[in-house]
Amino acid sequence: MNALYVSLAGVAVGWALNEFSAFFRARSAKKVSLGLAVTRLLQLEHQMRTLSDVQETMKDLSHNWKEYEGLRQHCVNRYIESSEELAIQAKEAVPIIAACLPIQAMRLETIYRNHSFTRKMKFGALADRPKSYINAISAIEAVDEINANELRQLAIRIARMHGFITWFHIWRFFQKASRLRQSNRSFVKLKLLDEFRSESSADEQTNTL
């Protein structure tokens, strides 16, 4: 009888250890997935805000709305069309978030589509009609701001699920991000303005020839 109890106890201990091991493996895998999701959200949110900041400052440097539209398209071609890999990576966050926050995952897919679609819209035909052009640009900027804020809130929420330390680091990251973008803004805008005007001059010379 004692041997039977010992045997049963051994089976119970083995089962418990196996369950604990499976629990910690699953927990570790979940933390890795949530960490990846947070990273992808941060990458897209940073790109959206940086691009918006740069384009906003371009308004002060442009001579007219036609030149600004050219600069806006230059930024899009430089940072959006060349970042398809980032968009693909960002979509990796959707199934991870869907496992725990399905509604937010659905919204995330919508944000990706909106970001790609609105950034590639061209308003050159409206540049000679300031009121219409400003209305069109303002609508896009409003959508971008809403989407970026939603991404930020979602990143903070996922970070909280990952752990307190991660949440604290993400919170500090967002506190510093605005100051960092502000310090980089002047350099980036002048560089882009230089590139755009150089390309415009080259195109004019080519057309003349």
Short mmCIF file of C-alpha atoms in Angstrom, two decimals:
data_model
loop_
_atom_site.label_atom_id
_atom_site.label_comp_id
_atom_site.label_asym_id
_atom_site.label_seq_id
_atom_site.Cartn_x
_atom_site.Cartn_y
_atom_site.Cartn_z
CA MET A 1 0.00 0.00 0.00
CA ASN A 2 2.82 2.37 0.93
CA ALA A 3 4.48 1.68 -2.41
CA LEU A 4 1.21 2.62 -4.14
CA TYR A 5 1.03 5.93 -2.27
CA VAL A 6 4.64 6.68 -3.06
CA SER A 7 3.96 5.91 -6.70
CA LEU A 8 0.90 8.13 -6.80
CA ALA A 9 2.77 10.92 -5.04
CA GLY A 10 5.55 10.65 -7.61
CA VAL A 11 3.05 10.87 -10.46
CA ALA A 12 1.35 13.88 -8.83
CA VAL A 13 4.66 15.68 -8.30
CA GLY A 14 5.73 14.95 -11.87
CA TRP A 15 2.40 16.22 -13.22
CA ALA A 16 2.65 19.40 -11.09
CA LEU A 17 6.20 20.10 -12.23
CA ASN A 18 5.20 19.56 -15.84
CA GLU A 19 2.24 21.96 -15.47
CA PHE A 20 4.42 24.59 -13.83
CA SER A 21 7.00 24.23 -16.58
CA ALA A 22 4.32 24.56 -19.29
CA PHE A 23 2.85 27.60 -17.53
CA PHE A 24 6.17 29.43 -17.37
CA ARG A 25 7.00 28.51 -20.99
CA ALA A 26 3.65 29.88 -22.14
CA ARG A 27 4.11 32.99 -20.03
CA SER A 28 7.58 33.56 -21.45
CA ALA A 29 6.33 33.09 -25.04
CA LYS A 30 3.48 35.53 -24.39
CA LYS A 31 5.89 38.17 -23.06
CA VAL A 32 8.06 37.78 -26.16
CA SER A 33 5.00 38.22 -28.40
CA LEU A 34 3.74 41.25 -26.47
CA GLY A 35 7.21 42.79 -26.58
CA LEU A 36 7.27 42.37 -30.36
CA ALA A 37 3.82 43.94 -30.66
CA VAL A 38 4.88 46.97 -28.58
CA THR A 39 8.01 47.40 -30.70
CA ARG A 40 6.04 47.37 -33.97
CA LEU A 41 3.50 49.85 -32.60
CA LEU A 42 6.28 52.19 -31.46
CA GLN A 43 7.97 52.04 -34.87
CA LEU A 44 4.82 52.99 -36.76
CA GLU A 45 3.76 55.65 -34.25
CA HIS A 46 7.23 57.23 -34.38
CA GLN A 47 7.22 57.27 -38.18
CA MET A 48 3.77 58.84 -38.35
CA ARG A 49 4.57 61.60 -35.87
CA THR A 50 8.01 62.35 -37.29
CA LEU A 51 6.66 62.63 -40.81
CA SER A 52 3.79 64.85 -39.65
CA ASP A 53 6.18 67.08 -37.68
CA VAL A 54 8.51 67.51 -40.64
CA GLN A 55 5.68 68.29 -43.06
CA GLU A 56 4.19 70.78 -40.61
CA THR A 57 7.46 72.72 -40.40
CA MET A 58 7.72 72.68 -44.21
CA LYS A 59 4.73 75.01 -44.34
CA ASP A 60 6.84 77.82 -42.87
CA LEU A 61 9.60 77.29 -45.43
CA SER A 62 7.48 76.94 -48.57
CA HIS A 63 6.85 79.95 -50.76
CA ASN A 64 3.36 78.75 -51.70
CA TRP A 65 1.06 75.75 -51.45
CA LYS A 66 2.29 74.35 -54.75
CA GLU A 67 5.83 74.15 -53.45
CA TYR A 68 4.57 72.72 -50.16
CA GLU A 69 2.67 69.98 -52.03
CA GLY A 70 5.89 69.10 -53.83
CA LEU A 71 7.73 68.92 -50.51
CA ARG A 72 4.95 66.83 -48.98
CA GLN A 73 5.14 64.33 -51.83
CA HIS A 74 8.93 64.28 -51.55
CA CYS A 75 8.62 63.30 -47.87
CA VAL A 76 6.12 60.58 -48.72
CA ASN A 77 8.30 59.13 -51.47
CA ARG A 78 11.34 59.25 -49.23
CA TYR A 79 9.87 57.80 -46.05
CA ILE A 80 6.68 55.91 -46.91
CA GLU A 81 7.17 54.13 -50.20
CA SER A 82 10.63 53.01 -49.05
CA SER A 83 9.23 51.66 -45.78
CA GLU A 84 7.08 48.79 -47.05
CA GLU A 85 9.17 46.42 -44.93
CA LEU A 86 8.24 48.39 -41.83
CA ALA A 87 4.54 48.16 -42.74
CA ILE A 88 4.85 44.38 -43.16
CA GLN A 89 6.63 44.08 -39.82
CA ALA A 90 4.04 46.28 -38.15
CA LYS A 91 1.29 43.92 -39.30
CA GLU A 92 2.94 41.21 -37.22
CA ALA A 93 1.43 42.94 -34.21
CA VAL A 94 -2.15 42.35 -35.38
CA PRO A 95 -2.50 38.59 -34.61
CA ILE A 96 -0.66 39.05 -31.31
CA ILE A 97 -3.01 41.81 -30.18
CA ALA A 98 -6.05 39.96 -31.58
CA ALA A 99 -5.44 37.16 -29.07
CA CYS A 100 -6.26 39.47 -26.16
CA LEU A 101 -7.76 42.67 -27.66
CA PRO A 102 -9.66 41.76 -30.86
CA ILE A 103 -11.36 45.14 -31.32
CA GLN A 104 -8.05 47.00 -31.02
CA ALA A 105 -6.47 44.56 -33.49
CA MET A 106 -9.22 45.38 -35.99
CA ARG A 107 -8.61 49.10 -35.48
CA LEU A 108 -4.89 48.54 -35.96
CA GLU A 109 -5.44 47.02 -39.39
CA THR A 110 -7.59 50.02 -40.30
CA ILE A 111 -4.85 52.41 -39.16
CA TYR A 112 -2.28 50.65 -41.34
CA ARG A 113 -4.53 50.93 -44.39
CA ASN A 114 -5.38 54.57 -43.70
CA HIS A 115 -1.75 55.51 -43.17
CA SER A 116 -0.68 53.99 -46.47
CA PHE A 117 -3.67 55.39 -48.39
CA THR A 118 -3.74 58.97 -47.10
CA ARG A 119 0.00 59.49 -47.38
CA LYS A 120 -0.06 58.66 -51.07
CA MET A 121 -2.93 61.01 -51.93
CA LYS A 122 -1.89 63.89 -54.19
CA PHE A 123 -3.46 67.34 -54.10
CA GLY A 124 -1.45 69.15 -56.76
CA ALA A 125 -4.65 69.99 -58.64
CA LEU A 126 -5.89 71.90 -55.57
CA ALA A 127 -2.68 73.85 -54.93
CA ASP A 128 -3.99 76.86 -56.89
CA ARG A 129 -7.11 76.94 -54.74
CA PRO A 130 -5.79 77.62 -51.22
CA LYS A 131 -9.07 77.11 -49.36
CA SER A 132 -9.78 73.73 -50.97
CA TYR A 133 -6.16 72.64 -50.54
CA ILE A 134 -6.05 73.62 -46.86
CA ASN A 135 -9.31 71.75 -46.20
CA ALA A 136 -7.96 68.59 -47.85
CA ILE A 137 -4.62 68.73 -46.02
CA SER A 138 -6.29 69.52 -42.69
CA ALA A 139 -8.53 66.46 -43.01
CA ILE A 140 -5.52 64.19 -43.56
CA GLU A 141 -3.61 65.76 -40.69
CA ALA A 142 -6.58 65.28 -38.35
CA VAL A 143 -6.83 61.58 -39.28
CA ASP A 144 -3.07 61.14 -38.80
CA GLU A 145 -3.20 62.74 -35.36
CA ILE A 146 -6.09 60.53 -34.25
CA ASN A 147 -4.35 57.39 -35.53
CA ALA A 148 -1.01 58.28 -33.90
CA ASN A 149 -2.73 58.92 -30.56
CA GLU A 150 -4.56 55.62 -30.82
CA LEU A 151 -1.31 53.79 -31.56
CA ARG A 152 0.33 55.43 -28.56
CA GLN A 153 -2.49 54.46 -26.21
CA LEU A 154 -2.49 50.90 -27.54
CA ALA A 155 1.29 50.61 -27.11
CA ILE A 156 0.97 51.77 -23.49
CA ARG A 157 -1.84 49.28 -22.86
CA ILE A 158 0.11 46.35 -24.34
CA ALA A 159 3.21 47.44 -22.41
CA ARG A 160 1.18 47.30 -19.18
CA MET A 161 0.20 43.71 -20.05
CA HIS A 162 3.87 42.90 -20.66
CA GLY A 163 4.87 44.14 -17.22
CA PHE A 164 5.27 47.19 -15.00
CA ILE A 165 8.92 47.75 -15.94
CA THR A 166 8.06 47.73 -19.66
CA TRP A 167 5.16 50.10 -19.07
CA PHE A 168 7.45 52.49 -17.15
CA HIS A 169 10.09 52.44 -19.91
CA ILE A 170 7.46 53.08 -22.60
CA TRP A 171 6.01 55.94 -20.59
CA ARG A 172 9.49 57.52 -20.29
CA PHE A 173 10.10 56.90 -24.00
CA PHE A 174 7.02 58.91 -24.94
CA GLN A 175 8.05 61.70 -22.57
CA LYS A 176 11.43 61.98 -24.31
CA ALA A 177 10.21 61.33 -27.86
CA SER A 178 8.63 64.76 -28.32
CA ARG A 179 11.80 66.55 -27.23
CA LEU A 180 13.93 64.33 -29.48
CA ARG A 181 11.73 64.97 -32.53
CA GLN A 182 11.86 68.70 -31.80
CA SER A 183 15.66 68.70 -31.72
CA ASN A 184 15.91 66.72 -34.98
CA ARG A 185 13.21 68.69 -36.79
CA SER A 186 15.32 71.63 -37.93
CA PHE A 187 18.06 69.45 -39.40
CA VAL A 188 15.67 67.12 -41.22
CA LYS A 189 13.49 69.87 -42.67
CA LEU A 190 16.46 71.80 -44.08
CA LYS A 191 17.92 68.62 -45.55
CA LEU A 192 14.64 67.71 -47.24
CA LEU A 193 14.14 71.27 -48.49
CA ASP A 194 17.63 71.20 -50.00
CA GLU A 195 16.99 67.84 -51.69
CA PHE A 196 13.64 68.93 -53.07
CA ARG A 197 14.89 72.23 -54.51
CA SER A 198 17.95 70.54 -56.00
CA GLU A 199 15.75 67.95 -57.69
CA SER A 200 13.38 70.67 -58.93
CA SER A 201 16.29 72.64 -60.44
CA ALA A 202 17.62 69.50 -62.13
CA ASP A 203 14.17 68.75 -63.59
CA GLU A 204 13.84 72.32 -64.91
CA GLN A 205 17.26 72.13 -66.58
CA THR A 206 16.34 68.79 -68.15
CA ASN A 207 13.05 70.19 -69.47
CA THR A 208 14.90 73.24 -70.90
CA LEU A 209 17.30 70.99 -72.77
#
